[in-house]
């Protein structure tokens, strides 16, 4: 289980690291292809700088430590949507260096479906990777305590409402 920081019990948080993969010449149209492969619990041994885990000339895996994910009450709906999707995930925003297209890095992580949607609307690169089972339980407990979905109200079709009562 990742270290969970309850930060005065108001804003739970976890420290994580992101593993990113770069593939050289995956096809004739791309020089490089990047993807997020996993989000892992942070360990002190990771340090604070990105480091290459593997590089065989074709495939390079890099560990990017030092991400802190905090849970916010106003993101409750986004957490709820992520949890009820059937396969909860991490959402990771990442960027490619404009001057060196062989270089990319993760920018931030989230568990909110709504936040990921806003990033995608802003044309950001967002990948998702499965959320570990212990963190699903942690997020579920937080969401259960802090979010109540809007009750669904069935509206009668306007054709069944008296003309003087139609909106």
CSV table of C-alpha atoms in Angstrom, one decimal:
chain,number,residue,atom,x,y,z
A,1,UNK,CA,0.0,0.0,0.0
A,2,UNK,CA,1.4,3.4,-0.9
A,3,UNK,CA,2.1,5.8,1.9
A,4,UNK,CA,-1.2,7.7,2.5
A,5,UNK,CA,-0.8,11.2,4.0
A,6,UNK,CA,-4.0,12.3,5.7
A,7,UNK,CA,-2.8,15.9,5.8
A,8,UNK,CA,-4.8,17.0,8.8
A,9,UNK,CA,-7.4,14.4,7.8
A,10,UNK,CA,-9.0,17.0,5.5
A,11,UNK,CA,-7.0,16.4,2.3
A,12,UNK,CA,-5.8,12.8,1.9
A,13,UNK,CA,-2.8,12.4,-0.4
A,14,UNK,CA,-0.5,9.8,-1.8
A,15,UNK,CA,3.0,10.1,-3.3
A,16,UNK,CA,3.5,8.3,-6.6
A,17,UNK,CA,5.9,7.9,-9.5
A,18,UNK,CA,5.1,7.6,-13.2
A,19,UNK,CA,6.7,5.1,-15.5
A,20,UNK,CA,6.8,6.4,-19.1
A,21,UNK,CA,7.9,4.4,-22.2
A,22,UNK,CA,9.4,5.8,-25.4
A,23,UNK,CA,9.5,3.6,-28.5
A,24,UNK,CA,11.8,4.5,-31.4
A,25,UNK,CA,10.4,4.5,-34.9
A,26,UNK,CA,7.3,2.5,-34.1
A,27,UNK,CA,6.1,2.9,-37.8
A,28,UNK,CA,7.1,4.8,-40.9
A,29,UNK,CA,5.1,7.9,-39.9
A,30,UNK,CA,6.4,8.4,-36.4
A,31,UNK,CA,10.0,8.9,-35.1
A,32,UNK,CA,8.9,8.3,-31.5
A,33,UNK,CA,5.9,7.0,-29.6
A,34,UNK,CA,5.3,7.7,-26.0
A,35,UNK,CA,2.9,6.1,-23.5
A,36,UNK,CA,2.4,6.0,-19.7
A,37,UNK,CA,2.9,2.4,-18.6
A,38,UNK,CA,2.1,2.6,-14.9
A,39,UNK,CA,1.8,4.7,-11.8
A,40,UNK,CA,3.5,3.2,-8.8
A,41,UNK,CA,3.8,4.1,-5.1
A,42,UNK,CA,6.7,6.4,-4.4
A,43,UNK,CA,9.7,5.0,-2.6
A,44,UNK,CA,12.5,7.0,-1.1
A,45,UNK,CA,15.0,5.0,-3.2
A,46,UNK,CA,13.5,6.6,-6.4
A,47,UNK,CA,15.1,10.0,-5.5
A,48,UNK,CA,13.7,13.1,-6.9
A,49,UNK,CA,15.0,13.1,-10.5
A,50,UNK,CA,13.8,11.1,-13.5
A,51,UNK,CA,15.9,8.1,-14.2
A,52,UNK,CA,16.1,5.6,-17.0
A,53,UNK,CA,15.1,2.1,-16.0
A,54,UNK,CA,15.7,0.4,-19.3
A,55,UNK,CA,17.0,1.4,-22.7
A,56,UNK,CA,17.8,-1.1,-25.4
A,57,UNK,CA,17.9,1.5,-28.2
A,58,UNK,CA,14.4,0.7,-29.4
A,59,UNK,CA,12.4,0.9,-26.1
A,60,UNK,CA,13.2,3.2,-23.2
A,61,UNK,CA,11.4,3.2,-19.8
A,62,UNK,CA,11.9,6.1,-17.5
A,63,UNK,CA,10.7,6.5,-13.9
A,64,UNK,CA,9.5,10.0,-13.0
A,65,UNK,CA,9.2,10.3,-9.2
A,66,UNK,CA,7.8,13.0,-7.0
A,67,UNK,CA,4.1,13.3,-7.8
A,68,UNK,CA,1.7,14.1,-5.0
A,69,UNK,CA,-2.0,13.3,-5.6
A,70,UNK,CA,-4.4,15.1,-3.2
A,71,UNK,CA,-8.1,14.4,-3.0
A,72,UNK,CA,-10.4,17.4,-3.1
A,73,UNK,CA,-14.0,17.5,-2.0
A,74,UNK,CA,-15.1,19.5,-5.1
A,75,UNK,CA,-13.8,16.6,-7.3
A,76,UNK,CA,-16.2,14.1,-5.7
A,77,UNK,CA,-18.3,13.6,-8.8
A,78,UNK,CA,-15.1,13.0,-10.9
A,79,UNK,CA,-13.9,10.3,-8.4
A,80,UNK,CA,-17.4,8.8,-8.4
A,81,UNK,CA,-17.5,8.6,-12.2
A,82,UNK,CA,-14.0,7.0,-12.3
A,83,UNK,CA,-14.9,4.4,-9.6
A,84,UNK,CA,-18.2,3.5,-11.3
A,85,UNK,CA,-16.7,3.2,-14.8
A,86,UNK,CA,-16.0,-0.5,-14.1
A,87,UNK,CA,-12.2,-0.1,-14.4
A,88,UNK,CA,-10.9,2.8,-12.2
A,89,UNK,CA,-7.7,4.4,-13.6
A,90,UNK,CA,-5.0,7.0,-13.0
A,91,UNK,CA,-5.2,9.9,-15.5
A,92,UNK,CA,-1.8,11.3,-16.4
A,93,UNK,CA,-1.1,14.5,-18.4
A,94,UNK,CA,2.2,14.4,-20.3
A,95,UNK,CA,4.1,16.7,-22.6
A,96,UNK,CA,6.5,16.4,-25.5
A,97,UNK,CA,9.5,18.8,-25.7
A,98,UNK,CA,8.9,21.2,-28.6
A,99,UNK,CA,12.6,21.5,-29.3
A,100,UNK,CA,13.5,17.8,-28.8
A,101,UNK,CA,10.7,15.5,-29.9
A,102,UNK,CA,12.6,12.5,-28.5
A,103,UNK,CA,11.9,13.9,-25.0
A,104,UNK,CA,8.6,13.7,-23.1
A,105,UNK,CA,7.6,13.8,-19.4
A,106,UNK,CA,4.5,13.4,-17.2
A,107,UNK,CA,3.1,16.7,-16.0
A,108,UNK,CA,0.5,15.7,-13.4
A,109,UNK,CA,-1.7,12.9,-12.2
A,110,UNK,CA,-5.3,12.7,-11.1
A,111,UNK,CA,-8.1,10.3,-10.2
A,112,UNK,CA,-10.9,12.6,-11.3
A,113,UNK,CA,-12.8,11.7,-14.5
A,114,UNK,CA,-14.0,15.3,-14.8
A,115,UNK,CA,-10.5,16.8,-14.5
A,116,UNK,CA,-9.3,14.4,-17.2
A,117,UNK,CA,-12.2,15.5,-19.4
A,118,UNK,CA,-11.2,19.2,-19.0
A,119,UNK,CA,-7.6,18.4,-19.9
A,120,UNK,CA,-8.7,16.6,-23.0
A,121,UNK,CA,-11.0,19.5,-23.9
A,122,UNK,CA,-7.9,21.7,-23.6
A,123,UNK,CA,-6.1,19.4,-26.1
A,124,UNK,CA,-3.7,18.0,-23.5
A,125,UNK,CA,-2.2,14.5,-23.9
A,126,UNK,CA,-3.8,12.3,-21.3
A,127,UNK,CA,-3.2,8.6,-20.8
A,128,UNK,CA,-4.8,6.4,-18.3
A,129,UNK,CA,-3.5,3.3,-16.5
A,130,UNK,CA,-5.2,0.9,-14.1
A,131,UNK,CA,-5.6,2.0,-10.5
A,132,UNK,CA,-4.2,-0.5,-7.9
A,133,UNK,CA,-6.8,-2.3,-5.9
A,134,UNK,CA,-5.7,-0.9,-2.5
A,135,UNK,CA,-6.0,2.6,-3.9
A,136,UNK,CA,-9.5,1.9,-5.4
A,137,UNK,CA,-10.6,1.0,-1.8
A,138,UNK,CA,-8.9,4.2,-0.5
A,139,UNK,CA,-10.6,6.4,-3.2
A,140,UNK,CA,-13.9,4.6,-2.6
A,141,UNK,CA,-13.8,5.3,1.1
A,142,UNK,CA,-13.1,9.0,0.5
A,143,UNK,CA,-15.8,9.3,-2.2
A,144,UNK,CA,-18.4,7.5,0.0
A,145,UNK,CA,-17.7,9.9,2.8
A,146,UNK,CA,-17.6,13.1,0.8
A,147,UNK,CA,-19.9,12.8,-2.2
A,148,UNK,CA,-23.5,12.0,-2.8
A,149,UNK,CA,-24.7,11.7,-6.4
A,150,UNK,CA,-27.6,13.8,-7.4
A,151,UNK,CA,-30.8,11.7,-7.2
A,152,UNK,CA,-32.3,10.9,-10.6
A,153,UNK,CA,-35.6,12.5,-11.1
A,154,UNK,CA,-37.9,11.1,-13.7
A,155,UNK,CA,-39.5,13.8,-15.7
A,156,UNK,CA,-42.8,13.1,-17.4
A,157,UNK,CA,-42.9,13.7,-21.1
A,158,UNK,CA,-44.4,17.1,-21.9
A,159,UNK,CA,-47.2,15.3,-23.9
A,160,UNK,CA,-48.5,13.8,-20.7
A,161,UNK,CA,-48.6,17.1,-18.8
A,162,UNK,CA,-51.7,19.3,-19.0
A,163,UNK,CA,-51.1,22.2,-21.4
A,164,UNK,CA,-51.5,24.9,-18.7
A,165,UNK,CA,-48.8,23.1,-16.5
A,166,UNK,CA,-46.1,22.7,-19.2
A,167,UNK,CA,-42.9,24.6,-18.7
